[in-house]
Amino acid sequence: MSSLLSAELAATCNALGYYDAKANKYYADSNTLETVKDLIRYLRKDDENHDIRRHLGVTKVVQTDLLPLLKNYWEETELFDVLLRLLVNLTMPALMLWHEEPPTEKTARNYYLQIEVLGLVKYSFADEAVWAVLSSRISKILEIDYAERGDENSLIIERILILIRNVLYIPVDPDAERRPDNDASIHDQVLWSLHQSGMLDIILYISSSTMEQAYYMHTLEILSFMLREQSATENTVHQQFHNGASILYAHVGDTVVHVERTIRHGTGKRRFTT
């Protein structure tokens, strides 16, 4: 990446806003909306080496700016929508960027592994407050009759589900976690945050509602990724978490069977959106 582009990206990220330690709050800049749109435009111009994506990962813009903005300004509809689009983009699994074929060429492989390492962003999503605002937004849309929602609302539901899928998909290196054997994994902490925020109930509702079959493939992916590390709960240090997570996993497993059966009979449809 050229020094000029690096400087432009740094200036753009700095223009998003700032964190006030005394007030313990993140404040948006007067041009935050346009700045988020600028970042989306930069990513559209990214090359096959994903220089811009890797740069934004190194600067931790998701953790330090985007998620604080989402939590503090989620009621500003237009800003929420573009933040959601950007978060979906930046959490896209590395494997998907290479069309589900990990690169073998040395340089490309290094870029691929770098983006995977930047998946440490998963830690920031073990935050009930993040999922609470997303849960509030999606639940309000689900209250609208399916036939009256319109495309924009349907896209918001789909993007939120894709964001959840992306976050759960992110693998975590146990060595990098450096946690006691009897502690909850970051995967379990994200799942627990989804539960505490009410988002898991929404996912299970969508999975069992005949009116929401357009999202069945998304919820199936989410539920499958939830179960991927279920054995980690066996050593959880807090008994409340252990018991609750075990029940959640059992419920999720039953729902996966239901969704798979429905899709197999041809009633589940899927659209791809970022």
mmCIF file of C-alpha atoms in Angstrom:
data_model
loop_
_atom_site.group_PDB
_atom_site.id
_atom_site.type_symbol
_atom_site.label_atom_id
_atom_site.label_comp_id
_atom_site.label_asym_id
_atom_site.label_seq_id
_atom_site.Cartn_x
_atom_site.Cartn_y
_atom_site.Cartn_z
ATOM 1 C CA MET A 1 0.000 0.000 0.000
ATOM 2 C CA SER A 2 1.269 3.464 -0.879
ATOM 3 C CA SER A 3 2.058 5.904 1.908
ATOM 4 C CA LEU A 4 -0.529 8.285 0.435
ATOM 5 C CA LEU A 5 -3.348 5.737 0.641
ATOM 6 C CA SER A 6 -2.273 4.746 4.141
ATOM 7 C CA ALA A 7 -2.443 8.388 5.212
ATOM 8 C CA GLU A 8 -5.866 8.815 3.602
ATOM 9 C CA LEU A 9 -7.230 5.790 5.445
ATOM 10 C CA ALA A 10 -5.778 6.971 8.751
ATOM 11 C CA ALA A 11 -7.350 10.410 8.281
ATOM 12 C CA THR A 12 -10.683 8.840 7.357
ATOM 13 C CA CYS A 13 -10.706 6.630 10.447
ATOM 14 C CA ASN A 14 -9.777 9.594 12.655
ATOM 15 C CA ALA A 15 -12.740 11.509 11.243
ATOM 16 C CA LEU A 16 -15.239 8.914 12.500
ATOM 17 C CA GLY A 17 -15.342 10.365 15.999
ATOM 18 C CA TYR A 18 -13.605 10.102 19.349
ATOM 19 C CA TYR A 19 -13.884 8.433 22.738
ATOM 20 C CA ASP A 20 -14.241 10.647 25.806
ATOM 21 C CA ALA A 21 -12.738 8.768 28.753
ATOM 22 C CA LYS A 22 -14.283 11.088 31.351
ATOM 23 C CA ALA A 23 -17.782 10.679 29.969
ATOM 24 C CA ASN A 24 -17.102 7.037 29.043
ATOM 25 C CA LYS A 25 -18.807 7.629 25.723
ATOM 26 C CA TYR A 26 -17.925 7.634 22.052
ATOM 27 C CA TYR A 27 -18.910 10.800 20.190
ATOM 28 C CA ALA A 28 -19.585 10.902 16.471
ATOM 29 C CA ASP A 29 -18.102 13.596 14.267
ATOM 30 C CA SER A 30 -20.383 15.952 12.359
ATOM 31 C CA ASN A 31 -19.497 14.092 9.127
ATOM 32 C CA THR A 32 -19.469 10.549 10.509
ATOM 33 C CA LEU A 33 -22.156 9.327 8.116
ATOM 34 C CA GLU A 34 -20.170 10.390 5.058
ATOM 35 C CA THR A 35 -16.957 9.042 6.584
ATOM 36 C CA VAL A 36 -18.475 5.574 6.997
ATOM 37 C CA LYS A 37 -19.631 5.750 3.386
ATOM 38 C CA ASP A 38 -16.076 6.694 2.392
ATOM 39 C CA LEU A 39 -14.742 3.548 4.062
ATOM 40 C CA ILE A 40 -17.283 1.457 2.149
ATOM 41 C CA ARG A 41 -16.106 3.090 -1.078
ATOM 42 C CA TYR A 42 -12.466 2.389 -0.226
ATOM 43 C CA LEU A 43 -13.277 -1.291 0.284
ATOM 44 C CA ARG A 44 -14.994 -1.452 -3.092
ATOM 45 C CA LYS A 45 -11.709 -0.374 -4.663
ATOM 46 C CA ASP A 46 -9.639 -2.898 -2.709
ATOM 47 C CA ASP A 47 -7.339 -5.097 -4.790
ATOM 48 C CA GLU A 48 -6.812 -8.850 -4.779
ATOM 49 C CA ASN A 49 -4.259 -8.473 -1.995
ATOM 50 C CA HIS A 50 -6.926 -6.885 0.217
ATOM 51 C CA ASP A 51 -4.529 -4.112 1.281
ATOM 52 C CA ILE A 52 -7.303 -1.821 2.514
ATOM 53 C CA ARG A 53 -9.073 -4.564 4.450
ATOM 54 C CA ARG A 54 -5.828 -5.616 6.116
ATOM 55 C CA HIS A 55 -4.974 -2.010 6.969
ATOM 56 C CA LEU A 56 -8.383 -1.456 8.599
ATOM 57 C CA GLY A 57 -7.908 -4.684 10.527
ATOM 58 C CA VAL A 58 -4.540 -3.574 11.862
ATOM 59 C CA THR A 59 -5.965 -0.211 12.967
ATOM 60 C CA LYS A 60 -8.791 -2.047 14.816
ATOM 61 C CA VAL A 61 -11.393 0.330 13.463
ATOM 62 C CA VAL A 62 -14.177 -2.177 14.191
ATOM 63 C CA GLN A 63 -13.283 -2.359 17.878
ATOM 64 C CA THR A 64 -12.327 1.263 18.521
ATOM 65 C CA ASP A 65 -14.823 3.137 16.347
ATOM 66 C CA LEU A 66 -17.521 1.178 14.520
ATOM 67 C CA LEU A 67 -18.947 -0.829 17.404
ATOM 68 C CA PRO A 68 -18.950 2.169 19.792
ATOM 69 C CA LEU A 69 -20.753 4.170 17.094
ATOM 70 C CA LEU A 70 -23.290 1.390 16.655
ATOM 71 C CA LYS A 71 -24.004 1.212 20.388
ATOM 72 C CA ASN A 72 -24.370 4.966 20.825
ATOM 73 C CA TYR A 73 -26.096 6.005 17.597
ATOM 74 C CA TRP A 74 -28.162 2.982 16.542
ATOM 75 C CA GLU A 75 -31.377 5.019 16.583
ATOM 76 C CA GLU A 76 -30.054 7.216 13.754
ATOM 77 C CA THR A 77 -31.467 5.109 10.949
ATOM 78 C CA GLU A 78 -29.203 6.096 8.060
ATOM 79 C CA LEU A 79 -26.022 5.896 10.136
ATOM 80 C CA PHE A 80 -27.091 2.521 11.524
ATOM 81 C CA ASP A 81 -27.676 1.166 8.018
ATOM 82 C CA VAL A 82 -24.250 2.135 6.667
ATOM 83 C CA LEU A 83 -22.491 0.981 9.837
ATOM 84 C CA LEU A 84 -24.194 -2.395 9.471
ATOM 85 C CA ARG A 85 -23.088 -2.654 5.831
ATOM 86 C CA LEU A 86 -19.499 -1.839 6.772
ATOM 87 C CA LEU A 87 -19.441 -4.289 9.694
ATOM 88 C CA VAL A 88 -20.763 -7.089 7.485
ATOM 89 C CA ASN A 89 -18.012 -6.329 4.986
ATOM 90 C CA LEU A 90 -15.172 -6.138 7.508
ATOM 91 C CA THR A 91 -16.167 -9.333 9.329
ATOM 92 C CA MET A 92 -16.361 -11.388 6.138
ATOM 93 C CA PRO A 93 -14.408 -14.630 6.715
ATOM 94 C CA ALA A 94 -11.044 -14.816 4.957
ATOM 95 C CA LEU A 95 -12.049 -18.065 3.282
ATOM 96 C CA MET A 96 -14.956 -16.334 1.535
ATOM 97 C CA LEU A 97 -12.655 -13.639 0.184
ATOM 98 C CA TRP A 98 -10.763 -16.373 -1.657
ATOM 99 C CA HIS A 99 -13.959 -18.088 -2.841
ATOM 100 C CA GLU A 100 -13.620 -20.888 -0.269
ATOM 101 C CA GLU A 101 -10.259 -21.976 -1.697
ATOM 102 C CA PRO A 102 -7.355 -21.113 0.645
ATOM 103 C CA PRO A 103 -4.489 -19.725 -1.477
ATOM 104 C CA THR A 104 -1.360 -21.808 -1.854
ATOM 105 C CA GLU A 105 0.930 -19.190 -3.404
ATOM 106 C CA LYS A 106 3.256 -17.896 -0.675
ATOM 107 C CA THR A 107 2.424 -14.175 -0.772
ATOM 108 C CA ALA A 108 -1.315 -14.680 -1.111
ATOM 109 C CA ARG A 109 -1.166 -17.282 1.663
ATOM 110 C CA ASN A 110 0.487 -14.754 3.972
ATOM 111 C CA TYR A 111 -2.255 -12.209 3.225
ATOM 112 C CA TYR A 112 -4.897 -14.862 3.853
ATOM 113 C CA LEU A 113 -3.388 -15.797 7.215
ATOM 114 C CA GLN A 114 -3.055 -12.145 8.182
ATOM 115 C CA ILE A 115 -6.756 -11.575 7.616
ATOM 116 C CA GLU A 116 -7.538 -14.708 9.629
ATOM 117 C CA VAL A 117 -5.426 -13.405 12.504
ATOM 118 C CA LEU A 118 -7.321 -10.137 12.346
ATOM 119 C CA GLY A 119 -10.333 -12.280 13.225
ATOM 120 C CA LEU A 120 -9.513 -11.397 16.833
ATOM 121 C CA VAL A 121 -12.325 -8.887 16.310
ATOM 122 C CA LYS A 122 -14.565 -11.714 17.601
ATOM 123 C CA TYR A 123 -13.589 -10.696 21.150
ATOM 124 C CA SER A 124 -15.345 -7.362 20.698
ATOM 125 C CA PHE A 125 -18.616 -9.094 19.864
ATOM 126 C CA ALA A 126 -18.768 -10.843 23.245
ATOM 127 C CA ASP A 127 -20.665 -7.737 24.284
ATOM 128 C CA GLU A 128 -24.337 -7.893 25.175
ATOM 129 C CA ALA A 129 -24.778 -4.178 24.372
ATOM 130 C CA VAL A 130 -23.790 -4.709 20.717
ATOM 131 C CA TRP A 131 -26.327 -7.476 20.213
ATOM 132 C CA ALA A 132 -28.972 -5.615 22.228
ATOM 133 C CA VAL A 133 -29.131 -2.745 19.744
ATOM 134 C CA LEU A 134 -29.196 -5.152 16.804
ATOM 135 C CA SER A 135 -31.853 -7.211 18.558
ATOM 136 C CA SER A 136 -33.979 -4.114 19.094
ATOM 137 C CA ARG A 137 -33.723 -3.114 15.447
ATOM 138 C CA ILE A 138 -34.497 -6.524 14.000
ATOM 139 C CA SER A 139 -37.385 -7.174 16.395
ATOM 140 C CA LYS A 140 -39.098 -3.942 15.352
ATOM 141 C CA ILE A 141 -38.865 -4.975 11.708
ATOM 142 C CA LEU A 142 -40.178 -8.462 12.439
ATOM 143 C CA GLU A 143 -43.258 -6.884 14.006
ATOM 144 C CA ILE A 144 -44.159 -5.542 10.551
ATOM 145 C CA ASP A 145 -46.152 -7.951 8.405
ATOM 146 C CA TYR A 146 -43.837 -9.718 5.947
ATOM 147 C CA ALA A 147 -45.765 -8.455 2.917
ATOM 148 C CA GLU A 148 -45.508 -4.830 4.108
ATOM 149 C CA ARG A 149 -41.858 -4.620 5.188
ATOM 150 C CA GLY A 150 -40.341 -3.571 1.889
ATOM 151 C CA ASP A 151 -36.938 -4.420 0.488
ATOM 152 C CA GLU A 152 -34.931 -2.094 2.746
ATOM 153 C CA ASN A 153 -36.220 -3.665 5.950
ATOM 154 C CA SER A 154 -35.729 -7.151 4.531
ATOM 155 C CA LEU A 155 -32.114 -6.278 3.690
ATOM 156 C CA ILE A 156 -31.498 -5.084 7.241
ATOM 157 C CA ILE A 157 -32.732 -8.414 8.632
ATOM 158 C CA GLU A 158 -30.533 -10.271 6.171
ATOM 159 C CA ARG A 159 -27.460 -8.166 6.938
ATOM 160 C CA ILE A 160 -27.866 -8.634 10.684
ATOM 161 C CA LEU A 161 -28.109 -12.392 10.207
ATOM 162 C CA ILE A 162 -25.025 -12.361 7.960
ATOM 163 C CA LEU A 163 -23.118 -10.343 10.585
ATOM 164 C CA ILE A 164 -23.987 -12.935 13.224
ATOM 165 C CA ARG A 165 -22.901 -15.699 10.852
ATOM 166 C CA ASN A 166 -19.618 -13.920 10.131
ATOM 167 C CA VAL A 167 -18.797 -13.421 13.813
ATOM 168 C CA LEU A 168 -19.599 -17.008 14.791
ATOM 169 C CA TYR A 169 -17.613 -18.301 11.817
ATOM 170 C CA ILE A 170 -14.406 -16.607 12.984
ATOM 171 C CA PRO A 171 -12.102 -19.309 14.397
ATOM 172 C CA VAL A 172 -10.238 -18.551 17.598
ATOM 173 C CA ASP A 173 -6.802 -19.986 18.288
ATOM 174 C CA PRO A 174 -6.905 -21.572 21.797
ATOM 175 C CA ASP A 175 -3.253 -20.597 22.294
ATOM 176 C CA ALA A 176 -4.058 -16.989 21.411
ATOM 177 C CA GLU A 177 -6.937 -16.968 23.879
ATOM 178 C CA ARG A 178 -4.607 -17.875 26.743
ATOM 179 C CA ARG A 179 -7.450 -18.760 29.071
ATOM 180 C CA PRO A 180 -7.633 -21.249 31.956
ATOM 181 C CA ASP A 181 -8.930 -24.666 30.974
ATOM 182 C CA ASN A 182 -12.045 -24.156 33.109
ATOM 183 C CA ASP A 183 -12.939 -20.771 31.650
ATOM 184 C CA ALA A 184 -15.504 -20.040 28.919
ATOM 185 C CA SER A 185 -14.162 -19.766 25.383
ATOM 186 C CA ILE A 186 -14.701 -16.570 23.434
ATOM 187 C CA HIS A 187 -17.123 -18.512 21.213
ATOM 188 C CA ASP A 188 -19.239 -19.372 24.254
ATOM 189 C CA GLN A 189 -19.060 -15.786 25.500
ATOM 190 C CA VAL A 190 -20.382 -14.520 22.155
ATOM 191 C CA LEU A 191 -23.170 -17.089 22.288
ATOM 192 C CA TRP A 192 -24.032 -16.060 25.829
ATOM 193 C CA SER A 193 -24.148 -12.397 24.784
ATOM 194 C CA LEU A 194 -26.508 -13.338 21.955
ATOM 195 C CA HIS A 195 -28.716 -15.093 24.487
ATOM 196 C CA GLN A 196 -28.645 -12.317 27.089
ATOM 197 C CA SER A 197 -29.504 -9.669 24.503
ATOM 198 C CA GLY A 198 -32.523 -11.591 23.214
ATOM 199 C CA MET A 199 -30.941 -12.124 19.800
ATOM 200 C CA LEU A 200 -30.825 -15.895 20.145
ATOM 201 C CA ASP A 201 -34.572 -15.983 20.806
ATOM 202 C CA ILE A 202 -35.081 -13.960 17.626
ATOM 203 C CA ILE A 203 -32.928 -16.373 15.622
ATOM 204 C CA LEU A 204 -34.891 -19.331 16.973
ATOM 205 C CA TYR A 205 -38.162 -17.546 16.209
ATOM 206 C CA ILE A 206 -37.129 -16.885 12.606
ATOM 207 C CA SER A 207 -36.048 -20.516 12.276
ATOM 208 C CA SER A 208 -39.444 -21.792 13.362
ATOM 209 C CA SER A 209 -41.709 -19.236 11.669
ATOM 210 C CA THR A 210 -43.318 -20.215 8.369
ATOM 211 C CA MET A 211 -43.512 -16.501 7.532
ATOM 212 C CA GLU A 212 -39.715 -16.087 7.668
ATOM 213 C CA GLN A 213 -38.630 -18.971 5.437
ATOM 214 C CA ALA A 214 -36.633 -16.614 3.201
ATOM 215 C CA TYR A 215 -34.034 -16.495 6.001
ATOM 216 C CA TYR A 216 -33.864 -20.212 6.792
ATOM 217 C CA MET A 217 -30.498 -20.788 5.120
ATOM 218 C CA HIS A 218 -28.982 -17.903 7.073
ATOM 219 C CA THR A 219 -30.335 -19.168 10.388
ATOM 220 C CA LEU A 220 -29.189 -22.699 9.581
ATOM 221 C CA GLU A 221 -25.634 -21.428 9.080
ATOM 222 C CA ILE A 222 -25.826 -19.461 12.325
ATOM 223 C CA LEU A 223 -27.156 -22.380 14.337
ATOM 224 C CA SER A 224 -24.570 -24.741 12.854
ATOM 225 C CA PHE A 225 -21.708 -22.388 13.749
ATOM 226 C CA MET A 226 -23.111 -22.041 17.258
ATOM 227 C CA LEU A 227 -22.800 -25.779 17.721
ATOM 228 C CA ARG A 228 -19.291 -25.939 16.281
ATOM 229 C CA GLU A 229 -17.579 -25.549 19.668
ATOM 230 C CA GLN A 230 -20.255 -26.787 22.032
ATOM 231 C CA SER A 231 -17.848 -29.085 23.866
ATOM 232 C CA ALA A 232 -16.142 -25.985 25.269
ATOM 233 C CA THR A 233 -19.038 -25.484 27.698
ATOM 234 C CA GLU A 234 -18.148 -28.672 29.544
ATOM 235 C CA ASN A 235 -15.344 -26.918 31.407
ATOM 236 C CA THR A 236 -16.991 -23.543 32.000
ATOM 237 C CA VAL A 237 -16.059 -22.155 35.384
ATOM 238 C CA HIS A 238 -19.429 -20.540 36.183
ATOM 239 C CA GLN A 239 -22.154 -23.099 36.830
ATOM 240 C CA GLN A 240 -24.902 -20.710 35.740
ATOM 241 C CA PHE A 241 -23.205 -20.224 32.409
ATOM 242 C CA HIS A 242 -22.559 -23.949 32.090
ATOM 243 C CA ASN A 243 -26.165 -24.949 32.722
ATOM 244 C CA GLY A 244 -27.608 -22.167 30.601
ATOM 245 C CA ALA A 245 -25.285 -22.800 27.680
ATOM 246 C CA SER A 246 -26.016 -26.530 27.749
ATOM 247 C CA ILE A 247 -29.744 -25.848 27.481
ATOM 248 C CA LEU A 248 -29.140 -23.344 24.690
ATOM 249 C CA TYR A 249 -27.059 -25.806 22.707
ATOM 250 C CA ALA A 250 -29.711 -28.512 23.100
ATOM 251 C CA HIS A 251 -32.404 -26.106 21.877
ATOM 252 C CA VAL A 252 -30.226 -24.974 18.994
ATOM 253 C CA GLY A 253 -29.577 -28.583 17.989
ATOM 254 C CA ASP A 254 -33.301 -29.308 17.809
ATOM 255 C CA THR A 255 -33.875 -26.189 15.723
ATOM 256 C CA VAL A 256 -31.134 -27.150 13.262
ATOM 257 C CA VAL A 257 -32.929 -30.435 12.601
ATOM 258 C CA HIS A 258 -36.194 -28.567 11.968
ATOM 259 C CA VAL A 259 -34.624 -26.035 9.591
ATOM 260 C CA GLU A 260 -32.706 -28.677 7.656
ATOM 261 C CA ARG A 261 -35.898 -30.677 7.185
ATOM 262 C CA THR A 262 -37.772 -27.616 5.927
ATOM 263 C CA ILE A 263 -35.041 -26.641 3.472
ATOM 264 C CA ARG A 264 -34.778 -30.207 2.212
ATOM 265 C CA HIS A 265 -38.447 -30.042 1.245
ATOM 266 C CA GLY A 266 -37.742 -26.957 -0.857
ATOM 267 C CA THR A 267 -39.412 -24.253 1.233
ATOM 268 C CA GLY A 268 -36.254 -22.390 2.245
ATOM 269 C CA LYS A 269 -34.973 -19.725 -0.117
ATOM 270 C CA ARG A 270 -31.781 -17.737 0.131
ATOM 271 C CA ARG A 271 -30.454 -14.445 -1.131
ATOM 272 C CA PHE A 272 -26.858 -13.306 -0.830
ATOM 273 C CA THR A 273 -26.361 -9.767 0.402
ATOM 274 C CA THR A 274 -23.564 -7.767 1.995
#
